[in-house]
Short mmCIF file of N, CA and C in Angstrom, two decimals:
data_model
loop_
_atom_site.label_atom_id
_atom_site.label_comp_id
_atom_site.label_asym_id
_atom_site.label_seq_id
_atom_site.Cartn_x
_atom_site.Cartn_y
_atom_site.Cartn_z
N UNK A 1 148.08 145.05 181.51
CA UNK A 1 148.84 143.84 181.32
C UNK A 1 149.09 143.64 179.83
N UNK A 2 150.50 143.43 179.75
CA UNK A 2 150.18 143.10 178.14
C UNK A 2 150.41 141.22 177.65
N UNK A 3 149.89 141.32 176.51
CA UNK A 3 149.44 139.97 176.09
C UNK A 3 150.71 139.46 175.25
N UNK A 4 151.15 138.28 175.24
CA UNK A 4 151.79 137.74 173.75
C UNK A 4 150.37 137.12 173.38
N UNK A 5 150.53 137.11 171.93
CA UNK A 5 149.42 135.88 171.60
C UNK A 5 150.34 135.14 170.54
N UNK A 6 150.71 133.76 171.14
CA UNK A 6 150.97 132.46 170.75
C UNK A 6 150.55 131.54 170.45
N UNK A 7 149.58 131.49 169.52
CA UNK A 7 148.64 130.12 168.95
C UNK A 7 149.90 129.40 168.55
N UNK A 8 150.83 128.98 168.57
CA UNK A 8 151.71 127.73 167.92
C UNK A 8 151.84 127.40 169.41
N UNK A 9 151.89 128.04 170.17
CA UNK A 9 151.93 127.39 172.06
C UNK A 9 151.07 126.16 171.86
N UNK A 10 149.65 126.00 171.06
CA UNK A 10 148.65 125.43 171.51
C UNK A 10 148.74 124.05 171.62
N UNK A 11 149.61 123.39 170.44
CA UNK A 11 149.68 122.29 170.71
C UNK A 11 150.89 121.52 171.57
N UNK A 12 151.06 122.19 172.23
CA UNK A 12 151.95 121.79 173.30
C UNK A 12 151.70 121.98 174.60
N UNK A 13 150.36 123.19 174.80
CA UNK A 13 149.89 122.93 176.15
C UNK A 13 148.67 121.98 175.72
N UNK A 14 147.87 121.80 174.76
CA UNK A 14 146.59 120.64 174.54
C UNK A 14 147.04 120.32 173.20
N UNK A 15 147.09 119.34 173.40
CA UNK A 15 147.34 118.34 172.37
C UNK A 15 146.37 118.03 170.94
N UNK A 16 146.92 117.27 170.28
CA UNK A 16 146.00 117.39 168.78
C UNK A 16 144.57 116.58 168.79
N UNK A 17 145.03 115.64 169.35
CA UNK A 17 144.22 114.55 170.01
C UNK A 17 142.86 114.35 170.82
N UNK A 18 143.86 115.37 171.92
CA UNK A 18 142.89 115.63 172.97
C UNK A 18 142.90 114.34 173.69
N UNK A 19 143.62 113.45 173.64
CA UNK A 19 143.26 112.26 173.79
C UNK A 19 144.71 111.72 175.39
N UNK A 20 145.58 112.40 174.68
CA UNK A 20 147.15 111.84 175.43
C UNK A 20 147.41 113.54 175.83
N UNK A 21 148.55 112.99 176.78
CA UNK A 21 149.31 114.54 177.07
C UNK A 21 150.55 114.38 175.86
N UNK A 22 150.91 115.42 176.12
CA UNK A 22 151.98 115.79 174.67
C UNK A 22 153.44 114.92 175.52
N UNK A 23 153.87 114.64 176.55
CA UNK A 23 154.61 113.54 176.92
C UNK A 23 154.27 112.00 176.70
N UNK A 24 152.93 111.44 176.60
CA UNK A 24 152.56 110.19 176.48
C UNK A 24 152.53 110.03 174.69
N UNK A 25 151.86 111.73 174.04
CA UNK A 25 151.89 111.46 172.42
C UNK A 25 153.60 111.03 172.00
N UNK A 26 154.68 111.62 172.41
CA UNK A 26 155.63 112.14 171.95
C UNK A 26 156.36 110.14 172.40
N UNK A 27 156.72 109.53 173.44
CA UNK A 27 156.60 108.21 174.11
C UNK A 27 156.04 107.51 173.11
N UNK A 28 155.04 106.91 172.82
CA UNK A 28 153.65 106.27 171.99
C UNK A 28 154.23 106.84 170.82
N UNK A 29 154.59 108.13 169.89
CA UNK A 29 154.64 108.18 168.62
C UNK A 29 156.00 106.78 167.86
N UNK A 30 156.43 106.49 168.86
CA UNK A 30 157.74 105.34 168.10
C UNK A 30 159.41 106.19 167.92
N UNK A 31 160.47 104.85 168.10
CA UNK A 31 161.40 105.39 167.84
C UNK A 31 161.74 105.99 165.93
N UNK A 32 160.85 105.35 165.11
CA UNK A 32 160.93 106.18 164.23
C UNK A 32 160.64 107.92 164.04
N UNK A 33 160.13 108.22 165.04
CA UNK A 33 159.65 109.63 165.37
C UNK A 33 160.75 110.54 166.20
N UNK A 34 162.15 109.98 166.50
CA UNK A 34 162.65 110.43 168.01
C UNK A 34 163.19 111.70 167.53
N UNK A 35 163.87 111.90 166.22
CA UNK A 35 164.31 112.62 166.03
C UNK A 35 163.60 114.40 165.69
N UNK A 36 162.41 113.58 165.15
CA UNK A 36 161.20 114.94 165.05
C UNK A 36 160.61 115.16 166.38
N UNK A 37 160.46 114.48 167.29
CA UNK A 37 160.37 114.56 168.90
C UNK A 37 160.77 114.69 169.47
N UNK A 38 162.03 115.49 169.20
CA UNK A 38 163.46 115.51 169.82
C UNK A 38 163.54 114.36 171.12
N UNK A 39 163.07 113.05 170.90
CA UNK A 39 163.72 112.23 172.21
C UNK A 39 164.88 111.91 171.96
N UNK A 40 165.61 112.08 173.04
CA UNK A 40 167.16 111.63 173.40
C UNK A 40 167.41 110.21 173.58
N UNK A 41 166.84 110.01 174.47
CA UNK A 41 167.00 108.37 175.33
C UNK A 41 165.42 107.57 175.51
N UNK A 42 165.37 106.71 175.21
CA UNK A 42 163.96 106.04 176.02
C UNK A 42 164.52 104.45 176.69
N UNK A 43 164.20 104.79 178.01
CA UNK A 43 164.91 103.44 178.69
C UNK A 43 163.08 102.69 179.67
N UNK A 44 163.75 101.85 179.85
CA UNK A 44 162.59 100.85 180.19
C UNK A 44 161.46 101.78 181.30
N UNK A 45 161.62 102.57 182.02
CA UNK A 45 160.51 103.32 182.93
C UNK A 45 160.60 104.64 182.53
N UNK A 46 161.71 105.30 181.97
CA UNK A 46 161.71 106.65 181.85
C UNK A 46 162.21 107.45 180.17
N UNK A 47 162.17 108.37 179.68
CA UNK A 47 162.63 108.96 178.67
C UNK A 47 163.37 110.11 178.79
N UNK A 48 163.97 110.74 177.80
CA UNK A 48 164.50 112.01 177.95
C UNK A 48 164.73 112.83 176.59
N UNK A 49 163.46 113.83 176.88
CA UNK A 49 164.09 114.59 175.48
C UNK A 49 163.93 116.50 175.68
N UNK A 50 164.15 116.86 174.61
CA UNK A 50 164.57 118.60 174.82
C UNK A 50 163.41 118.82 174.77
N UNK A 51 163.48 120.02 175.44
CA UNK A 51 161.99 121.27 175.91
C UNK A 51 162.08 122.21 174.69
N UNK A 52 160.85 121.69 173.73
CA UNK A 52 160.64 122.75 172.74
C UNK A 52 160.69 123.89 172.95
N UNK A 53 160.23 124.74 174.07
CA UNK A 53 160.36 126.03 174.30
C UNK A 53 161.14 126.19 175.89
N UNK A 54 162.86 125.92 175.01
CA UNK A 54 163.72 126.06 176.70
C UNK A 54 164.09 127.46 176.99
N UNK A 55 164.34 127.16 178.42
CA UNK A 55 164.87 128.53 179.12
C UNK A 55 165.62 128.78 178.75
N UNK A 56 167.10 127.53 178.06
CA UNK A 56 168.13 127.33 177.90
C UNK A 56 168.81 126.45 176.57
N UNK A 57 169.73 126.82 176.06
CA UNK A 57 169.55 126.23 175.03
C UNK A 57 170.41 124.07 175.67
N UNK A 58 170.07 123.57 175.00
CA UNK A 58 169.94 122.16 175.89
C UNK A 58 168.92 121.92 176.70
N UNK A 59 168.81 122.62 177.13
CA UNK A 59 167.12 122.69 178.23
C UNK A 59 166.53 121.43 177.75
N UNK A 60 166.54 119.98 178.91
CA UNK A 60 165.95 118.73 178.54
C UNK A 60 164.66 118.59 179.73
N UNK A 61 164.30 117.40 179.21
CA UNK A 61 163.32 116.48 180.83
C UNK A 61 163.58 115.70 180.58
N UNK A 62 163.29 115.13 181.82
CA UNK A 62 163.57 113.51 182.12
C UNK A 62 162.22 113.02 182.18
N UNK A 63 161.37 112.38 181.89
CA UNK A 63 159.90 111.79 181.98
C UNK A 63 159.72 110.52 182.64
N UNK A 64 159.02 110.17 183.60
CA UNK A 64 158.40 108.75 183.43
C UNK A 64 157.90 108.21 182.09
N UNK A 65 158.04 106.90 182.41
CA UNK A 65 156.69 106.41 180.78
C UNK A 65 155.59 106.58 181.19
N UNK A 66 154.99 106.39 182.27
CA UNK A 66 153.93 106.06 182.90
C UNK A 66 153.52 107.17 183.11
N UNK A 67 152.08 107.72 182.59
CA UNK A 67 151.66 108.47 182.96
C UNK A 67 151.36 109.11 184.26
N UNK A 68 151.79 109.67 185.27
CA UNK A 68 151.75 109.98 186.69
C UNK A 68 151.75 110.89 186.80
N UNK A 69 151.36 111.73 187.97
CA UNK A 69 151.47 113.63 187.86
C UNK A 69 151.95 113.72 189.72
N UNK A 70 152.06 112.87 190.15
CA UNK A 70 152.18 112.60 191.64
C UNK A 70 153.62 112.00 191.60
N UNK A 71 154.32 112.95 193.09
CA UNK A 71 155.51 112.26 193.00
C UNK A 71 155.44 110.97 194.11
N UNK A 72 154.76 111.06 194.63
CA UNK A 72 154.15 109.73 195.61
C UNK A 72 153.96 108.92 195.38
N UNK A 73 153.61 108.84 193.84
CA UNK A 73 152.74 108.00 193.08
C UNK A 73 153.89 106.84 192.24
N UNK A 74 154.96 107.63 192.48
CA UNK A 74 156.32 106.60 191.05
C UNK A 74 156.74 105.37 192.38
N UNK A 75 156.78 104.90 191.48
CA UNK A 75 157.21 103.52 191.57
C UNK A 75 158.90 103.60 192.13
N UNK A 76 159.35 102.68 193.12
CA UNK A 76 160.87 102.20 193.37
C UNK A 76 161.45 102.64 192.13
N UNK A 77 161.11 102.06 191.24
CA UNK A 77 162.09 101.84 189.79
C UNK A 77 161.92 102.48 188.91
N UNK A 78 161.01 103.35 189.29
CA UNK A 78 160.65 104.83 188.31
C UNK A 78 161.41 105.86 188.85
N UNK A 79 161.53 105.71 190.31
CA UNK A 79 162.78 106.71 190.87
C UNK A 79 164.10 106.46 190.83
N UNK A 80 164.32 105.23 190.40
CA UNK A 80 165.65 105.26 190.35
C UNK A 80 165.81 104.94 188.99
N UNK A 81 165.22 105.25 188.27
CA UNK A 81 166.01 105.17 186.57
C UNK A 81 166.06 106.77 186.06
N UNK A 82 164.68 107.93 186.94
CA UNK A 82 164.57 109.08 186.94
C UNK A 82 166.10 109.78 187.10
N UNK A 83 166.86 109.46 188.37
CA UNK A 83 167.53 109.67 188.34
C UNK A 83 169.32 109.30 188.06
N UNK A 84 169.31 107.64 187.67
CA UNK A 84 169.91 107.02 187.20
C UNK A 84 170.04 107.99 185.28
N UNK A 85 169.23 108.59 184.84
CA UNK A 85 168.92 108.71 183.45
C UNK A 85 169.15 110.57 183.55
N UNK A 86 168.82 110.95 185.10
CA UNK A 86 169.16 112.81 184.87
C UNK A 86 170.45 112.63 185.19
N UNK A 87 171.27 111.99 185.96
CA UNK A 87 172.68 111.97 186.14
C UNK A 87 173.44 111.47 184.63
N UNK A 88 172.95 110.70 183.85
CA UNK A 88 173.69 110.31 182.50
C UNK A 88 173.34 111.51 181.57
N UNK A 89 172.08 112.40 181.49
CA UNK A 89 171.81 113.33 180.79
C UNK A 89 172.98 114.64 181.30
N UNK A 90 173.09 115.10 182.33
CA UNK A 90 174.23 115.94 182.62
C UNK A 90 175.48 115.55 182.06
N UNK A 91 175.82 114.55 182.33
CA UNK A 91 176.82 113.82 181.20
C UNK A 91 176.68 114.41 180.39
N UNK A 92 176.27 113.79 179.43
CA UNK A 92 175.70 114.41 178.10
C UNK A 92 175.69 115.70 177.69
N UNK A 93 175.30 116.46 178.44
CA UNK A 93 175.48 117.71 178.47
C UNK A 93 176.43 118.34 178.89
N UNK A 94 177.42 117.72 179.67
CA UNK A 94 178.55 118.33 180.09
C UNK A 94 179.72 118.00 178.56
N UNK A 95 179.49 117.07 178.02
CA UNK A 95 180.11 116.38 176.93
C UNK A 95 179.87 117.03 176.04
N UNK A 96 178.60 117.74 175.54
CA UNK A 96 178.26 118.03 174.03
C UNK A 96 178.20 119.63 174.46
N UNK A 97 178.11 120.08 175.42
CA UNK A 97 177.74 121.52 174.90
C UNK A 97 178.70 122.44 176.29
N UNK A 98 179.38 121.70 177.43
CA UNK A 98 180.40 121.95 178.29
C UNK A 98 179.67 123.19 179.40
N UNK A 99 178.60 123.38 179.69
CA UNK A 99 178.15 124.65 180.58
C UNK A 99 178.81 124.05 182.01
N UNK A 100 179.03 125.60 182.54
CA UNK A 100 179.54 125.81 183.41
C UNK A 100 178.91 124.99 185.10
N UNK A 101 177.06 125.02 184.62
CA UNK A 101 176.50 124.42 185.82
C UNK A 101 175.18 123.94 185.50
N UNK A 102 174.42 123.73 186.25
CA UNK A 102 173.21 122.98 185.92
C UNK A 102 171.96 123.58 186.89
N UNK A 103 170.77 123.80 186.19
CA UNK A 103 169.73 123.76 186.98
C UNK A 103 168.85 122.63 187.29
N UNK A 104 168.50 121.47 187.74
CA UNK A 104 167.73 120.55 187.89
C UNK A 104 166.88 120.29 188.70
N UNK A 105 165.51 120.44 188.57
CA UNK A 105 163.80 120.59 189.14
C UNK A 105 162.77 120.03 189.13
N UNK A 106 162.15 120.06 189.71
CA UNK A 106 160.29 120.02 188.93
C UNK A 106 159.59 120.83 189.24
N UNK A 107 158.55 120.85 189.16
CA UNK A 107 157.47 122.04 189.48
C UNK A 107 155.99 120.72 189.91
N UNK A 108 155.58 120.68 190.78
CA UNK A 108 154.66 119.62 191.18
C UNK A 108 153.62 120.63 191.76
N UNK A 109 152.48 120.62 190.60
CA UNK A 109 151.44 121.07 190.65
C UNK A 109 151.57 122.41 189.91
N UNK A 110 150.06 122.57 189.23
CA UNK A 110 149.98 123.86 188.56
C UNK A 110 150.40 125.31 189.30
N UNK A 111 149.91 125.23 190.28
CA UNK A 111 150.33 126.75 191.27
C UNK A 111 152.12 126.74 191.32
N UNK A 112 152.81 125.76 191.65
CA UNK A 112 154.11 125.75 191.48
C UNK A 112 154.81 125.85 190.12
N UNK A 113 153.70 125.83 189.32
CA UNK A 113 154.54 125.80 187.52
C UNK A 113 154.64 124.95 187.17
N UNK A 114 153.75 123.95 187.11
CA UNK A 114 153.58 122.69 185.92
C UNK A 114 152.70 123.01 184.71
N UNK A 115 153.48 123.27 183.83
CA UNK A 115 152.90 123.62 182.77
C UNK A 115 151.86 122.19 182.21
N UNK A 116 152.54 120.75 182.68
CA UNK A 116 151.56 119.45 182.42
C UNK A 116 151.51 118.90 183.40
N UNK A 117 150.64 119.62 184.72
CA UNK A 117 150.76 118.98 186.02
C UNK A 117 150.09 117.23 185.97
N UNK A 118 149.99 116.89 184.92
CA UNK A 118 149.36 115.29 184.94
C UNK A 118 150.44 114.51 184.62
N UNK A 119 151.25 115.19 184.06
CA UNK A 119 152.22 114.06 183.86
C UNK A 119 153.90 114.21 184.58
N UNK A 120 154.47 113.66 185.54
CA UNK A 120 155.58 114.62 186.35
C UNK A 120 156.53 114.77 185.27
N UNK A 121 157.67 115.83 185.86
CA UNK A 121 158.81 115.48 184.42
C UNK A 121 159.52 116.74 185.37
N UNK A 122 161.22 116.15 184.90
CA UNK A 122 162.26 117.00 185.78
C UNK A 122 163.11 117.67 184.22
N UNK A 123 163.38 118.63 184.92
CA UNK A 123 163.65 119.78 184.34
C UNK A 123 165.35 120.00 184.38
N UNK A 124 166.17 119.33 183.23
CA UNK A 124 167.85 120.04 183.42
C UNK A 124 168.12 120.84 182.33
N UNK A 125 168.42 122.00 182.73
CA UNK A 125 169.08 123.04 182.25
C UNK A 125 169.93 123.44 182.41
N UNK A 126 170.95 123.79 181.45
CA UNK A 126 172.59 123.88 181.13
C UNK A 126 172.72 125.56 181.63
N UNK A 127 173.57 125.96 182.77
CA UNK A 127 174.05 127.01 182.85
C UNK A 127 175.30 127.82 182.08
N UNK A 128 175.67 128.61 181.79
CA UNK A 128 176.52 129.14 181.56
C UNK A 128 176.81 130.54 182.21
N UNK A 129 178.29 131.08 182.63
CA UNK A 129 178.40 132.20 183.60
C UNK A 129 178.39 133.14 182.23
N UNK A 130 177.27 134.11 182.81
CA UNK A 130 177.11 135.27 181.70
C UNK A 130 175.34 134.94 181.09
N UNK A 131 175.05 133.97 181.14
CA UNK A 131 173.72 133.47 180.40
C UNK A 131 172.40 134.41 180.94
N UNK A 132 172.38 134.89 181.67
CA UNK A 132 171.54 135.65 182.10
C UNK A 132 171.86 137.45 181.92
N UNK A 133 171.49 137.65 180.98
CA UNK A 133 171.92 139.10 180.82
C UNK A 133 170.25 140.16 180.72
N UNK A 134 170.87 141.15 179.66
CA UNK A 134 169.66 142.46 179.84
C UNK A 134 168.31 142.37 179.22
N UNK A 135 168.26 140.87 177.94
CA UNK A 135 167.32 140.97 177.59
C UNK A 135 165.90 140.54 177.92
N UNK A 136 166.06 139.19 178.93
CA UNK A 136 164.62 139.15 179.70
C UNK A 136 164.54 140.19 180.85
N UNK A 137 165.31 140.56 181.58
CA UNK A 137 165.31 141.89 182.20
C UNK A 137 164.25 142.86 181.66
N UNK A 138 164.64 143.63 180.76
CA UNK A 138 164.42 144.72 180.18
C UNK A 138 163.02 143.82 178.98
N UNK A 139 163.23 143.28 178.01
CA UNK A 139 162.66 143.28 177.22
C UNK A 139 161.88 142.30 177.52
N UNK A 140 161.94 140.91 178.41
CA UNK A 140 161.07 140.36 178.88
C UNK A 140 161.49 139.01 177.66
N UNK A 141 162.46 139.03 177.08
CA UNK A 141 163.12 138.12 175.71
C UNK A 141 164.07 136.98 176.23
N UNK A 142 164.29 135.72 176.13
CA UNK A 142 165.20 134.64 176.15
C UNK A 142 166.02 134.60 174.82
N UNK A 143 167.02 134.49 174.79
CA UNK A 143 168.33 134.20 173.53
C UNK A 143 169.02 133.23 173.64
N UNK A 144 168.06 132.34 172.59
CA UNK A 144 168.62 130.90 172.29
C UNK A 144 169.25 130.80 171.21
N UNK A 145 170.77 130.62 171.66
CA UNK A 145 171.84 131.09 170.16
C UNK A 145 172.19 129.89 169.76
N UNK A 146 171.16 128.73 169.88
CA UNK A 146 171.35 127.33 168.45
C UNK A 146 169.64 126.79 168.23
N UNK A 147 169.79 126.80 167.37
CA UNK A 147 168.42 125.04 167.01
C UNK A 147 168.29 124.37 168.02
N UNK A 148 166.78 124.42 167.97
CA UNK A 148 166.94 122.48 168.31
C UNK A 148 167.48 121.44 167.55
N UNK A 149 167.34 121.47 166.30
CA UNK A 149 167.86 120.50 165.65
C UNK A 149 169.47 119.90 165.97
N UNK A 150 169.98 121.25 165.94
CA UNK A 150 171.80 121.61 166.16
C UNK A 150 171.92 120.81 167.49
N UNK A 151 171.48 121.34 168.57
CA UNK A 151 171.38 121.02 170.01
C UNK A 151 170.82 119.72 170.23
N UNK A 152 170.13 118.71 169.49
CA UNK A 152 169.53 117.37 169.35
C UNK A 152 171.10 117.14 168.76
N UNK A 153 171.38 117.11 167.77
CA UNK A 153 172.18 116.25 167.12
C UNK A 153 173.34 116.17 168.59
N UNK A 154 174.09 117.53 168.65
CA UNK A 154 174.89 117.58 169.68
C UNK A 154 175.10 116.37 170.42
N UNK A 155 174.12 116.66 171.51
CA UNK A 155 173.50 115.73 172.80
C UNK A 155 173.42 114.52 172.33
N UNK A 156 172.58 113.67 171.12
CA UNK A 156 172.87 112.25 170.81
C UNK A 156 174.09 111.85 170.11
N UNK A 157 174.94 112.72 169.79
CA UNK A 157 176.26 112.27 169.65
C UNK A 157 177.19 112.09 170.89
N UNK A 158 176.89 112.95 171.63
CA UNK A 158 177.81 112.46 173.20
C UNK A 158 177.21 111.58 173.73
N UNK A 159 175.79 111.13 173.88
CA UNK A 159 175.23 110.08 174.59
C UNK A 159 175.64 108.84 174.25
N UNK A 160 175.63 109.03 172.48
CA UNK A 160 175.73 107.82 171.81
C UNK A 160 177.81 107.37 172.09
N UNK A 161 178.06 108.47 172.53
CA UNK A 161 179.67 108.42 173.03
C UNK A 161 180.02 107.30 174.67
N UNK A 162 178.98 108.18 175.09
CA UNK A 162 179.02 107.89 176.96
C UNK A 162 178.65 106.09 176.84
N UNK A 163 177.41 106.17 175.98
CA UNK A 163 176.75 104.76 176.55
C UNK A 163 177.00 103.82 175.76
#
Protein backbone atom coordinates (compact mmCIF):
# COMPACT_ATOMS: atom_id res chain seq x y z
CA UNK A 1 0.00 0.00 0.00
CA UNK A 2 1.44 3.18 -0.51
CA UNK A 3 1.26 6.12 1.89
CA UNK A 4 0.87 10.05 1.23
CA UNK A 5 2.04 11.61 4.38
CA UNK A 6 0.09 14.89 4.91
CA UNK A 7 0.71 16.52 8.24
CA UNK A 8 -0.96 19.95 6.96
CA UNK A 9 -4.25 17.42 6.65
CA UNK A 10 -4.02 17.58 10.50
CA UNK A 11 -5.67 20.43 11.32
CA UNK A 12 -8.57 19.93 9.46
CA UNK A 13 -9.31 16.43 10.41
CA UNK A 14 -8.51 17.49 14.53
CA UNK A 15 -8.55 20.66 15.26
CA UNK A 16 -6.10 23.10 17.15
CA UNK A 17 -8.16 23.20 20.06
CA UNK A 18 -9.26 19.97 20.41
CA UNK A 19 -12.02 21.58 21.80
CA UNK A 20 -14.68 22.36 18.59
CA UNK A 21 -14.91 20.56 15.22
CA UNK A 22 -13.24 22.58 12.48
CA UNK A 23 -17.07 23.51 11.26
CA UNK A 24 -18.15 24.93 14.78
CA UNK A 25 -14.21 26.66 14.98
CA UNK A 26 -14.62 28.16 11.48
CA UNK A 27 -18.89 29.45 12.56
CA UNK A 28 -17.61 30.80 16.23
CA UNK A 29 -14.30 32.37 14.64
CA UNK A 30 -16.62 35.74 13.52
CA UNK A 31 -17.54 37.44 10.41
CA UNK A 32 -14.29 39.23 10.66
CA UNK A 33 -12.61 35.85 9.86
CA UNK A 34 -14.99 34.85 6.70
CA UNK A 35 -12.73 35.60 4.29
CA UNK A 36 -9.63 33.56 5.79
CA UNK A 37 -12.41 30.82 6.41
CA UNK A 38 -13.47 30.94 3.22
CA UNK A 39 -17.29 31.37 4.55
CA UNK A 40 -19.60 32.38 1.85
CA UNK A 41 -22.94 32.94 3.55
CA UNK A 42 -23.91 32.56 7.30
CA UNK A 43 -27.74 32.71 7.66
CA UNK A 44 -29.68 32.24 10.87
CA UNK A 45 -29.52 28.02 11.15
CA UNK A 46 -27.08 27.28 8.47
CA UNK A 47 -23.65 28.45 6.71
CA UNK A 48 -21.85 27.92 3.59
CA UNK A 49 -18.35 27.89 2.76
CA UNK A 50 -15.57 26.16 0.31
CA UNK A 51 -13.93 22.73 1.02
CA UNK A 52 -10.30 23.43 1.63
CA UNK A 53 -9.34 20.30 0.03
CA UNK A 54 -12.13 20.07 -3.00
CA UNK A 55 -12.74 17.44 -5.45
CA UNK A 56 -13.61 20.36 -7.50
CA UNK A 57 -12.63 23.58 -7.93
CA UNK A 58 -15.86 25.59 -6.19
CA UNK A 59 -16.36 22.48 -4.24
CA UNK A 60 -18.64 24.13 -1.21
CA UNK A 61 -20.85 22.79 2.04
CA UNK A 62 -23.68 23.79 3.28
CA UNK A 63 -23.48 23.35 7.32
CA UNK A 64 -25.92 23.54 10.07
CA UNK A 65 -24.88 26.01 12.94
CA UNK A 66 -25.77 23.61 15.31
CA UNK A 67 -23.64 21.16 15.98
CA UNK A 68 -25.46 17.75 14.84
CA UNK A 69 -24.01 14.66 13.08
CA UNK A 70 -27.60 13.01 12.75
CA UNK A 71 -29.84 13.70 9.99
CA UNK A 72 -32.86 12.85 12.28
CA UNK A 73 -31.63 15.01 14.57
CA UNK A 74 -32.13 18.75 12.41
CA UNK A 75 -34.66 20.61 13.23
CA UNK A 76 -37.92 21.72 10.67
CA UNK A 77 -35.92 24.89 10.08
CA UNK A 78 -32.57 23.51 9.86
CA UNK A 79 -33.95 21.55 6.87
CA UNK A 80 -35.35 23.99 5.23
CA UNK A 81 -32.77 26.77 5.25
CA UNK A 82 -30.20 23.57 4.40
CA UNK A 83 -31.79 23.52 1.48
CA UNK A 84 -33.32 26.89 0.93
CA UNK A 85 -29.25 28.02 1.15
CA UNK A 86 -27.86 24.72 -1.30
CA UNK A 87 -30.40 25.84 -3.94
CA UNK A 88 -29.07 29.75 -3.67
CA UNK A 89 -25.40 28.31 -3.53
CA UNK A 90 -25.89 26.53 -7.08
CA UNK A 91 -26.96 29.87 -8.06
CA UNK A 92 -24.00 31.15 -7.20
CA UNK A 93 -22.19 28.84 -8.76
CA UNK A 94 -23.95 28.67 -11.81
CA UNK A 95 -23.32 32.64 -11.89
CA UNK A 96 -19.63 32.85 -10.97
CA UNK A 97 -17.97 29.96 -12.42
CA UNK A 98 -21.01 28.52 -15.14
CA UNK A 99 -20.33 24.39 -14.81
CA UNK A 100 -22.11 22.37 -16.80
CA UNK A 101 -23.77 20.27 -13.67
CA UNK A 102 -23.69 19.66 -10.13
CA UNK A 103 -22.90 16.99 -7.66
CA UNK A 104 -24.89 17.43 -4.35
CA UNK A 105 -24.55 14.89 -1.12
CA UNK A 106 -23.64 13.88 2.17
CA UNK A 107 -21.93 11.10 3.47
CA UNK A 108 -23.76 10.19 7.00
CA UNK A 109 -21.50 8.32 9.02
CA UNK A 110 -17.81 7.46 8.95
CA UNK A 111 -18.13 4.04 6.94
CA UNK A 112 -20.08 6.10 4.24
CA UNK A 113 -17.30 8.95 4.14
CA UNK A 114 -17.73 11.49 6.69
CA UNK A 115 -14.65 12.79 7.02
CA UNK A 116 -16.52 14.95 10.36
CA UNK A 117 -19.18 12.43 11.03
CA UNK A 118 -20.21 14.77 14.22
CA UNK A 119 -21.06 17.46 12.51
CA UNK A 120 -23.58 16.85 9.19
CA UNK A 121 -22.66 19.03 6.13
CA UNK A 122 -23.80 18.66 2.31
CA UNK A 123 -21.50 18.57 -0.22
CA UNK A 124 -21.99 20.83 -3.86
CA UNK A 125 -19.69 20.36 -6.39
CA UNK A 126 -19.46 22.12 -9.72
CA UNK A 127 -19.26 19.70 -12.73
CA UNK A 128 -17.79 20.36 -15.85
CA UNK A 129 -18.00 17.95 -19.19
CA UNK A 130 -14.35 16.87 -19.56
CA UNK A 131 -13.44 17.38 -15.64
CA UNK A 132 -12.66 14.00 -15.06
CA UNK A 133 -9.74 12.97 -17.09
CA UNK A 134 -6.28 10.67 -16.86
CA UNK A 135 -4.82 12.10 -13.92
CA UNK A 136 -6.62 10.60 -10.83
CA UNK A 137 -6.98 7.56 -13.03
CA UNK A 138 -3.51 6.86 -13.61
CA UNK A 139 -1.68 9.00 -11.14
CA UNK A 140 -4.17 8.93 -8.39
CA UNK A 141 -3.87 13.30 -8.73
CA UNK A 142 -6.96 15.95 -8.72
CA UNK A 143 -6.30 19.33 -10.95
CA UNK A 144 -7.50 22.27 -9.38
CA UNK A 145 -6.84 24.97 -12.06
CA UNK A 146 -7.73 28.18 -9.56
CA UNK A 147 -7.16 29.28 -5.76
CA UNK A 148 -9.20 29.28 -3.26
CA UNK A 149 -8.77 32.67 -2.82
CA UNK A 150 -9.69 33.33 -6.78
CA UNK A 151 -12.73 30.88 -6.39
CA UNK A 152 -13.89 32.73 -2.87
CA UNK A 153 -13.77 36.04 -4.37
CA UNK A 154 -15.67 34.66 -7.56
CA UNK A 155 -18.64 33.03 -5.63
CA UNK A 156 -19.12 36.20 -3.14
CA UNK A 157 -19.32 38.42 -5.94
CA UNK A 158 -22.27 36.55 -7.61
CA UNK A 159 -23.93 35.92 -4.28
CA UNK A 160 -23.44 39.37 -3.32
CA UNK A 161 -25.20 39.86 -7.07
CA UNK A 162 -28.18 37.22 -6.52
CA UNK A 163 -29.08 38.41 -2.93
Amino acid sequence: MDRLWAPWRGVYVVNKSGTECIFCEKLNAGVEKDFENYVLYRGDNVFALLNIYPYNNGHLMVVPNRHVGEIEELKLEEMQELFTVIQLMVRVQRSALSPDGFNVGMNLGKVAGAGIPGHLHIHIVPRWGGDTNFMPVLADVRVIPEGLEATYAKLKQALERIV
